[in-house]
Amino acid sequence: MSEEKELTFEEAMQKLEEIVEKLEEGNVPLEQAISFFQEGMRLSKLCHDKLQHVEKQMEYILREDGQLAPFSIQEEE
């Protein structure tokens, strides 16, 4: 199991925020910036996957309660 799989959503978001802060400072060497970017993309995918999993769990919970209303998440634009 990879390190990212063991991170919670909150831990992954915290690491992602740290990476963004480092990149926004602007004084990161190019090679390190690329490495931070790649790690950020992996963390972003991890967070996205965890949110999708929770969304599916929420849909299941709604069905178990007998609610027939469709469940949807409105994403921010």
PDB file of N, CA and C in Angstrom:
ATOM      1  N   MET A   1       0.848  -1.175   0.000  1.00  0.00           N
ATOM      2  CA  MET A   1       0.000   0.000   0.000  1.00  0.00           C
ATOM      3  C   MET A   1       0.890   1.234   0.000  1.00  0.00           C
ATOM      4  N   SER A   2       0.595   2.174  -0.881  1.00  0.00           N
ATOM      5  CA  SER A   2       1.444   3.361  -0.970  1.00  0.00           C
ATOM      6  C   SER A   2       1.146   4.325   0.165  1.00  0.00           C
ATOM      7  N   GLU A   3       2.076   5.274   0.340  1.00  0.00           N
ATOM      8  CA  GLU A   3       1.921   6.260   1.411  1.00  0.00           C
ATOM      9  C   GLU A   3       0.639   7.066   1.248  1.00  0.00           C
ATOM     10  N   GLU A   4       0.308   7.421  -0.033  1.00  0.00           N
ATOM     11  CA  GLU A   4      -0.876   8.230  -0.275  1.00  0.00           C
ATOM     12  C   GLU A   4      -2.145   7.515   0.142  1.00  0.00           C
ATOM     13  N   LYS A   5      -2.170   6.190  -0.025  1.00  0.00           N
ATOM     14  CA  LYS A   5      -3.356   5.425   0.330  1.00  0.00           C
ATOM     15  C   LYS A   5      -3.589   5.437   1.835  1.00  0.00           C
ATOM     16  N   GLU A   6      -2.530   5.611   2.604  1.00  0.00           N
ATOM     17  CA  GLU A   6      -2.657   5.606   4.046  1.00  0.00           C
ATOM     18  C   GLU A   6      -3.039   6.973   4.606  1.00  0.00           C
ATOM     19  N   LEU A   7      -2.913   8.019   3.802  1.00  0.00           N
ATOM     20  CA  LEU A   7      -3.253   9.354   4.262  1.00  0.00           C
ATOM     21  C   LEU A   7      -4.763   9.519   4.359  1.00  0.00           C
ATOM     22  N   THR A   8      -5.187  10.257   5.365  1.00  0.00           N
ATOM     23  CA  THR A   8      -6.586  10.628   5.423  1.00  0.00           C
ATOM     24  C   THR A   8      -6.810  11.783   4.453  1.00  0.00           C
ATOM     25  N   PHE A   9      -8.062  12.070   4.187  1.00  0.00           N
ATOM     26  CA  PHE A   9      -8.387  13.200   3.313  1.00  0.00           C
ATOM     27  C   PHE A   9      -7.790  14.483   3.875  1.00  0.00           C
ATOM     28  N   GLU A  10      -7.928  14.681   5.181  1.00  0.00           N
ATOM     29  CA  GLU A  10      -7.435  15.903   5.811  1.00  0.00           C
ATOM     30  C   GLU A  10      -5.909  16.003   5.726  1.00  0.00           C
ATOM     31  N   GLU A  11      -5.225  14.882   5.913  1.00  0.00           N
ATOM     32  CA  GLU A  11      -3.755  14.889   5.810  1.00  0.00           C
ATOM     33  C   GLU A  11      -3.309  15.210   4.388  1.00  0.00           C
ATOM     34  N   ALA A  12      -3.991  14.617   3.426  1.00  0.00           N
ATOM     35  CA  ALA A  12      -3.653  14.879   2.027  1.00  0.00           C
ATOM     36  C   ALA A  12      -3.898  16.337   1.675  1.00  0.00           C
ATOM     37  N   MET A  13      -5.010  16.899   2.162  1.00  0.00           N
ATOM     38  CA  MET A  13      -5.302  18.313   1.897  1.00  0.00           C
ATOM     39  C   MET A  13      -4.253  19.217   2.541  1.00  0.00           C
ATOM     40  N   GLN A  14      -3.825  18.858   3.753  1.00  0.00           N
ATOM     41  CA  GLN A  14      -2.809  19.659   4.446  1.00  0.00           C
ATOM     42  C   GLN A  14      -1.500  19.653   3.651  1.00  0.00           C
ATOM     43  N   LYS A  15      -1.092  18.478   3.187  1.00  0.00           N
ATOM     44  CA  LYS A  15       0.129  18.379   2.393  1.00  0.00           C
ATOM     45  C   LYS A  15      -0.008  19.152   1.085  1.00  0.00           C
ATOM     46  N   LEU A  16      -1.180  19.068   0.488  1.00  0.00           N
ATOM     47  CA  LEU A  16      -1.427  19.793  -0.762  1.00  0.00           C
ATOM     48  C   LEU A  16      -1.332  21.305  -0.536  1.00  0.00           C
ATOM     49  N   GLU A  17      -1.887  21.782   0.562  1.00  0.00           N
ATOM     50  CA  GLU A  17      -1.810  23.213   0.886  1.00  0.00           C
ATOM     51  C   GLU A  17      -0.362  23.649   1.119  1.00  0.00           C
ATOM     52  N   GLU A  18       0.423  22.800   1.757  1.00  0.00           N
ATOM     53  CA  GLU A  18       1.834  23.122   1.989  1.00  0.00           C
ATOM     54  C   GLU A  18       2.588  23.239   0.660  1.00  0.00           C
ATOM     55  N   ILE A  19       2.288  22.332  -0.258  1.00  0.00           N
ATOM     56  CA  ILE A  19       2.931  22.362  -1.573  1.00  0.00           C
ATOM     57  C   ILE A  19       2.552  23.634  -2.313  1.00  0.00           C
ATOM     58  N   VAL A  20       1.296  23.983  -2.268  1.00  0.00           N
ATOM     59  CA  VAL A  20       0.838  25.204  -2.950  1.00  0.00           C
ATOM     60  C   VAL A  20       1.551  26.431  -2.366  1.00  0.00           C
ATOM     61  N   GLU A  21       1.666  26.478  -1.042  1.00  0.00           N
ATOM     62  CA  GLU A  21       2.356  27.600  -0.399  1.00  0.00           C
ATOM     63  C   GLU A  21       3.807  27.687  -0.866  1.00  0.00           C
ATOM     64  N   LYS A  22       4.479  26.539  -0.940  1.00  0.00           N
ATOM     65  CA  LYS A  22       5.884  26.528  -1.373  1.00  0.00           C
ATOM     66  C   LYS A  22       5.996  27.015  -2.814  1.00  0.00           C
ATOM     67  N   LEU A  23       5.093  26.548  -3.674  1.00  0.00           N
ATOM     68  CA  LEU A  23       5.149  26.956  -5.079  1.00  0.00           C
ATOM     69  C   LEU A  23       4.794  28.426  -5.246  1.00  0.00           C
ATOM     70  N   GLU A  24       3.899  28.931  -4.414  1.00  0.00           N
ATOM     71  CA  GLU A  24       3.505  30.338  -4.508  1.00  0.00           C
ATOM     72  C   GLU A  24       4.615  31.266  -4.040  1.00  0.00           C
ATOM     73  N   GLU A  25       5.498  30.764  -3.183  1.00  0.00           N
ATOM     74  CA  GLU A  25       6.623  31.590  -2.740  1.00  0.00           C
ATOM     75  C   GLU A  25       7.506  31.966  -3.932  1.00  0.00           C
ATOM     76  N   GLY A  26       7.580  31.084  -4.904  1.00  0.00           N
ATOM     77  CA  GLY A  26       8.279  31.404  -6.139  1.00  0.00           C
ATOM     78  C   GLY A  26       9.780  31.236  -6.123  1.00  0.00           C
ATOM     79  N   ASN A  27      10.376  30.879  -5.024  1.00  0.00           N
ATOM     80  CA  ASN A  27      11.834  30.731  -4.991  1.00  0.00           C
ATOM     81  C   ASN A  27      12.268  29.269  -4.940  1.00  0.00           C
ATOM     82  N   VAL A  28      11.485  28.401  -5.564  1.00  0.00           N
ATOM     83  CA  VAL A  28      11.772  26.967  -5.605  1.00  0.00           C
ATOM     84  C   VAL A  28      12.486  26.657  -6.919  1.00  0.00           C
ATOM     85  N   PRO A  29      13.628  25.955  -6.873  1.00  0.00           N
ATOM     86  CA  PRO A  29      14.300  25.564  -8.113  1.00  0.00           C
ATOM     87  C   PRO A  29      13.375  24.756  -9.015  1.00  0.00           C
ATOM     88  N   LEU A  30      13.590  24.844 -10.317  1.00  0.00           N
ATOM     89  CA  LEU A  30      12.704  24.228 -11.305  1.00  0.00           C
ATOM     90  C   LEU A  30      12.491  22.737 -11.056  1.00  0.00           C
ATOM     91  N   GLU A  31      13.576  21.992 -10.846  1.00  0.00           N
ATOM     92  CA  GLU A  31      13.444  20.543 -10.647  1.00  0.00           C
ATOM     93  C   GLU A  31      12.604  20.233  -9.403  1.00  0.00           C
ATOM     94  N   GLN A  32      12.818  21.003  -8.345  1.00  0.00           N
ATOM     95  CA  GLN A  32      12.037  20.787  -7.119  1.00  0.00           C
ATOM     96  C   GLN A  32      10.585  21.211  -7.332  1.00  0.00           C
ATOM     97  N   ALA A  33      10.376  22.261  -8.097  1.00  0.00           N
ATOM     98  CA  ALA A  33       9.006  22.711  -8.397  1.00  0.00           C
ATOM     99  C   ALA A  33       8.255  21.630  -9.162  1.00  0.00           C
ATOM    100  N   ILE A  34       8.939  20.989 -10.102  1.00  0.00           N
ATOM    101  CA  ILE A  34       8.293  19.906 -10.862  1.00  0.00           C
ATOM    102  C   ILE A  34       7.953  18.748  -9.936  1.00  0.00           C
ATOM    103  N   SER A  35       8.853  18.424  -9.029  1.00  0.00           N
ATOM    104  CA  SER A  35       8.600  17.354  -8.068  1.00  0.00           C
ATOM    105  C   SER A  35       7.413  17.702  -7.170  1.00  0.00           C
ATOM    106  N   PHE A  36       7.374  18.954  -6.681  1.00  0.00           N
ATOM    107  CA  PHE A  36       6.229  19.395  -5.862  1.00  0.00           C
ATOM    108  C   PHE A  36       4.941  19.311  -6.667  1.00  0.00           C
ATOM    109  N   PHE A  37       5.007  19.727  -7.939  1.00  0.00           N
ATOM    110  CA  PHE A  37       3.812  19.689  -8.790  1.00  0.00           C
ATOM    111  C   PHE A  37       3.312  18.257  -8.946  1.00  0.00           C
ATOM    112  N   GLN A  38       4.225  17.321  -9.201  1.00  0.00           N
ATOM    113  CA  GLN A  38       3.828  15.921  -9.369  1.00  0.00           C
ATOM    114  C   GLN A  38       3.219  15.366  -8.081  1.00  0.00           C
ATOM    115  N   GLU A  39       3.831  15.695  -6.936  1.00  0.00           N
ATOM    116  CA  GLU A  39       3.286  15.235  -5.662  1.00  0.00           C
ATOM    117  C   GLU A  39       1.915  15.859  -5.423  1.00  0.00           C
ATOM    118  N   GLY A  40       1.778  17.116  -5.776  1.00  0.00           N
ATOM    119  CA  GLY A  40       0.491  17.792  -5.639  1.00  0.00           C
ATOM    120  C   GLY A  40      -0.592  17.148  -6.488  1.00  0.00           C
ATOM    121  N   MET A  41      -0.235  16.754  -7.694  1.00  0.00           N
ATOM    122  CA  MET A  41      -1.213  16.090  -8.567  1.00  0.00           C
ATOM    123  C   MET A  41      -1.630  14.743  -7.980  1.00  0.00           C
ATOM    124  N   ARG A  42      -0.668  14.006  -7.421  1.00  0.00           N
ATOM    125  CA  ARG A  42      -1.013  12.717  -6.793  1.00  0.00           C
ATOM    126  C   ARG A  42      -1.947  12.929  -5.586  1.00  0.00           C
ATOM    127  N   LEU A  43      -1.637  13.947  -4.777  1.00  0.00           N
ATOM    128  CA  LEU A  43      -2.476  14.229  -3.614  1.00  0.00           C
ATOM    129  C   LEU A  43      -3.860  14.706  -4.040  1.00  0.00           C
ATOM    130  N   SER A  44      -3.906  15.498  -5.091  1.00  0.00           N
ATOM    131  CA  SER A  44      -5.185  15.980  -5.608  1.00  0.00           C
ATOM    132  C   SER A  44      -6.043  14.807  -6.069  1.00  0.00           C
ATOM    133  N   LYS A  45      -5.446  13.850  -6.758  1.00  0.00           N
ATOM    134  CA  LYS A  45      -6.180  12.662  -7.204  1.00  0.00           C
ATOM    135  C   LYS A  45      -6.659  11.846  -6.006  1.00  0.00           C
ATOM    136  N   LEU A  46      -5.806  11.723  -4.993  1.00  0.00           N
ATOM    137  CA  LEU A  46      -6.185  10.992  -3.793  1.00  0.00           C
ATOM    138  C   LEU A  46      -7.418  11.629  -3.145  1.00  0.00           C
ATOM    139  N   CYS A  47      -7.396  12.960  -3.003  1.00  0.00           N
ATOM    140  CA  CYS A  47      -8.533  13.666  -2.403  1.00  0.00           C
ATOM    141  C   CYS A  47      -9.784  13.483  -3.254  1.00  0.00           C
ATOM    142  N   HIS A  48      -9.636  13.588  -4.557  1.00  0.00           N
ATOM    143  CA  HIS A  48     -10.772  13.419  -5.459  1.00  0.00           C
ATOM    144  C   HIS A  48     -11.356  12.016  -5.336  1.00  0.00           C
ATOM    145  N   ASP A  49     -10.504  11.018  -5.299  1.00  0.00           N
ATOM    146  CA  ASP A  49     -10.971   9.635  -5.168  1.00  0.00           C
ATOM    147  C   ASP A  49     -11.702   9.417  -3.844  1.00  0.00           C
ATOM    148  N   LYS A  50     -11.161   9.990  -2.769  1.00  0.00           N
ATOM    149  CA  LYS A  50     -11.815   9.834  -1.462  1.00  0.00           C
ATOM    150  C   LYS A  50     -13.182  10.510  -1.459  1.00  0.00           C
ATOM    151  N   LEU A  51     -13.296  11.667  -2.089  1.00  0.00           N
ATOM    152  CA  LEU A  51     -14.581  12.352  -2.156  1.00  0.00           C
ATOM    153  C   LEU A  51     -15.590  11.552  -2.970  1.00  0.00           C
ATOM    154  N   GLN A  52     -15.127  10.950  -4.065  1.00  0.00           N
ATOM    155  CA  GLN A  52     -16.036  10.123  -4.863  1.00  0.00           C
ATOM    156  C   GLN A  52     -16.515   8.922  -4.062  1.00  0.00           C
ATOM    157  N   HIS A  53     -15.618   8.326  -3.288  1.00  0.00           N
ATOM    158  CA  HIS A  53     -15.988   7.178  -2.455  1.00  0.00           C
ATOM    159  C   HIS A  53     -17.055   7.587  -1.434  1.00  0.00           C
ATOM    160  N   VAL A  54     -16.856   8.742  -0.803  1.00  0.00           N
ATOM    161  CA  VAL A  54     -17.829   9.231   0.176  1.00  0.00           C
ATOM    162  C   VAL A  54     -19.163   9.517  -0.512  1.00  0.00           C
ATOM    163  N   GLU A  55     -19.110  10.076  -1.704  1.00  0.00           N
ATOM    164  CA  GLU A  55     -20.332  10.362  -2.447  1.00  0.00           C
ATOM    165  C   GLU A  55     -21.121   9.075  -2.690  1.00  0.00           C
ATOM    166  N   LYS A  56     -20.424   8.006  -3.064  1.00  0.00           N
ATOM    167  CA  LYS A  56     -21.101   6.721  -3.285  1.00  0.00           C
ATOM    168  C   LYS A  56     -21.678   6.174  -1.984  1.00  0.00           C
ATOM    169  N   GLN A  57     -20.943   6.342  -0.873  1.00  0.00           N
ATOM    170  CA  GLN A  57     -21.453   5.897   0.421  1.00  0.00           C
ATOM    171  C   GLN A  57     -22.715   6.673   0.799  1.00  0.00           C
ATOM    172  N   MET A  58     -22.715   7.976   0.542  1.00  0.00           N
ATOM    173  CA  MET A  58     -23.877   8.806   0.861  1.00  0.00           C
ATOM    174  C   MET A  58     -25.089   8.349   0.056  1.00  0.00           C
ATOM    175  N   GLU A  59     -24.874   8.025  -1.209  1.00  0.00           N
ATOM    176  CA  GLU A  59     -25.975   7.558  -2.043  1.00  0.00           C
ATOM    177  C   GLU A  59     -26.538   6.262  -1.474  1.00  0.00           C
ATOM    178  N   TYR A  60     -25.703   5.362  -1.040  1.00  0.00           N
ATOM    179  CA  TYR A  60     -26.129   4.093  -0.470  1.00  0.00           C
ATOM    180  C   TYR A  60     -26.914   4.324   0.818  1.00  0.00           C
ATOM    181  N   ILE A  61     -26.413   5.233   1.666  1.00  0.00           N
ATOM    182  CA  ILE A  61     -27.083   5.539   2.927  1.00  0.00           C
ATOM    183  C   ILE A  61     -28.478   6.094   2.649  1.00  0.00           C
ATOM    184  N   LEU A  62     -28.588   6.962   1.669  1.00  0.00           N
ATOM    185  CA  LEU A  62     -29.887   7.531   1.348  1.00  0.00           C
ATOM    186  C   LEU A  62     -30.863   6.442   0.906  1.00  0.00           C
ATOM    187  N   ARG A  63     -30.394   5.502   0.124  1.00  0.00           N
ATOM    188  CA  ARG A  63     -31.264   4.424  -0.343  1.00  0.00           C
ATOM    189  C   ARG A  63     -31.680   3.515   0.803  1.00  0.00           C
ATOM    190  N   GLU A  64     -30.781   3.231   1.726  1.00  0.00           N
ATOM    191  CA  GLU A  64     -31.098   2.383   2.869  1.00  0.00           C
ATOM    192  C   GLU A  64     -32.163   3.022   3.754  1.00  0.00           C
ATOM    193  N   ASP A  65     -32.214   4.339   3.804  1.00  0.00           N
ATOM    194  CA  ASP A  65     -33.201   5.042   4.617  1.00  0.00           C
ATOM    195  C   ASP A  65     -34.559   5.123   3.915  1.00  0.00           C
ATOM    196  N   GLY A  66     -34.659   4.630   2.717  1.00  0.00           N
ATOM    197  CA  GLY A  66     -35.914   4.681   2.003  1.00  0.00           C
ATOM    198  C   GLY A  66     -36.148   5.965   1.235  1.00  0.00           C
ATOM    199  N   GLN A  67     -35.218   6.863   1.279  1.00  0.00           N
ATOM    200  CA  GLN A  67     -35.350   8.109   0.531  1.00  0.00           C
ATOM    201  C   GLN A  67     -35.125   7.815  -0.946  1.00  0.00           C
ATOM    202  N   LEU A  68     -36.051   8.210  -1.776  1.00  0.00           N
ATOM    203  CA  LEU A  68     -35.927   7.972  -3.198  1.00  0.00           C
ATOM    204  C   LEU A  68     -35.449   9.203  -3.953  1.00  0.00           C
ATOM    205  N   ALA A  69     -35.270  10.300  -3.268  1.00  0.00           N
ATOM    206  CA  ALA A  69     -34.807  11.519  -3.916  1.00  0.00           C
ATOM    207  C   ALA A  69     -33.387  11.313  -4.416  1.00  0.00           C
ATOM    208  N   PRO A  70     -33.120  11.726  -5.640  1.00  0.00           N
ATOM    209  CA  PRO A  70     -31.764  11.562  -6.168  1.00  0.00           C
ATOM    210  C   PRO A  70     -30.768  12.386  -5.368  1.00  0.00           C
ATOM    211  N   PHE A  71     -29.615  11.824  -5.163  1.00  0.00           N
ATOM    212  CA  PHE A  71     -28.558  12.504  -4.420  1.00  0.00           C
ATOM    213  C   PHE A  71     -27.581  13.092  -5.414  1.00  0.00           C
ATOM    214  N   SER A  72     -27.318  14.342  -5.259  1.00  0.00           N
ATOM    215  CA  SER A  72     -26.318  14.974  -6.123  1.00  0.00           C
ATOM    216  C   SER A  72     -25.540  15.989  -5.319  1.00  0.00           C
ATOM    217  N   ILE A  73     -24.328  16.177  -5.724  1.00  0.00           N
ATOM    218  CA  ILE A  73     -23.459  17.162  -5.091  1.00  0.00           C
ATOM    219  C   ILE A  73     -23.259  18.296  -6.071  1.00  0.00           C
ATOM    220  N   GLN A  74     -23.538  19.488  -5.615  1.00  0.00           N
ATOM    221  CA  GLN A  74     -23.327  20.649  -6.470  1.00  0.00           C
ATOM    222  C   GLN A  74     -21.919  21.148  -6.226  1.00  0.00           C
ATOM    223  N   GLU A  75     -21.112  21.097  -7.263  1.00  0.00           N
ATOM    224  CA  GLU A  75     -19.735  21.543  -7.146  1.00  0.00           C
ATOM    225  C   GLU A  75     -19.658  23.048  -7.324  1.00  0.00           C
ATOM    226  N   GLU A  76     -18.691  23.634  -6.623  1.00  0.00           N
ATOM    227  CA  GLU A  76     -18.468  25.071  -6.763  1.00  0.00           C
ATOM    228  C   GLU A  76     -17.890  25.353  -8.132  1.00  0.00           C
ATOM    229  N   GLU A  77     -18.265  26.466  -8.682  1.00  0.00           N
ATOM    230  CA  GLU A  77     -17.732  26.851  -9.999  1.00  0.00           C
ATOM    231  C   GLU A  77     -16.651  27.880  -9.829  1.00  0.00           C
TER     232      GLU A  77
END
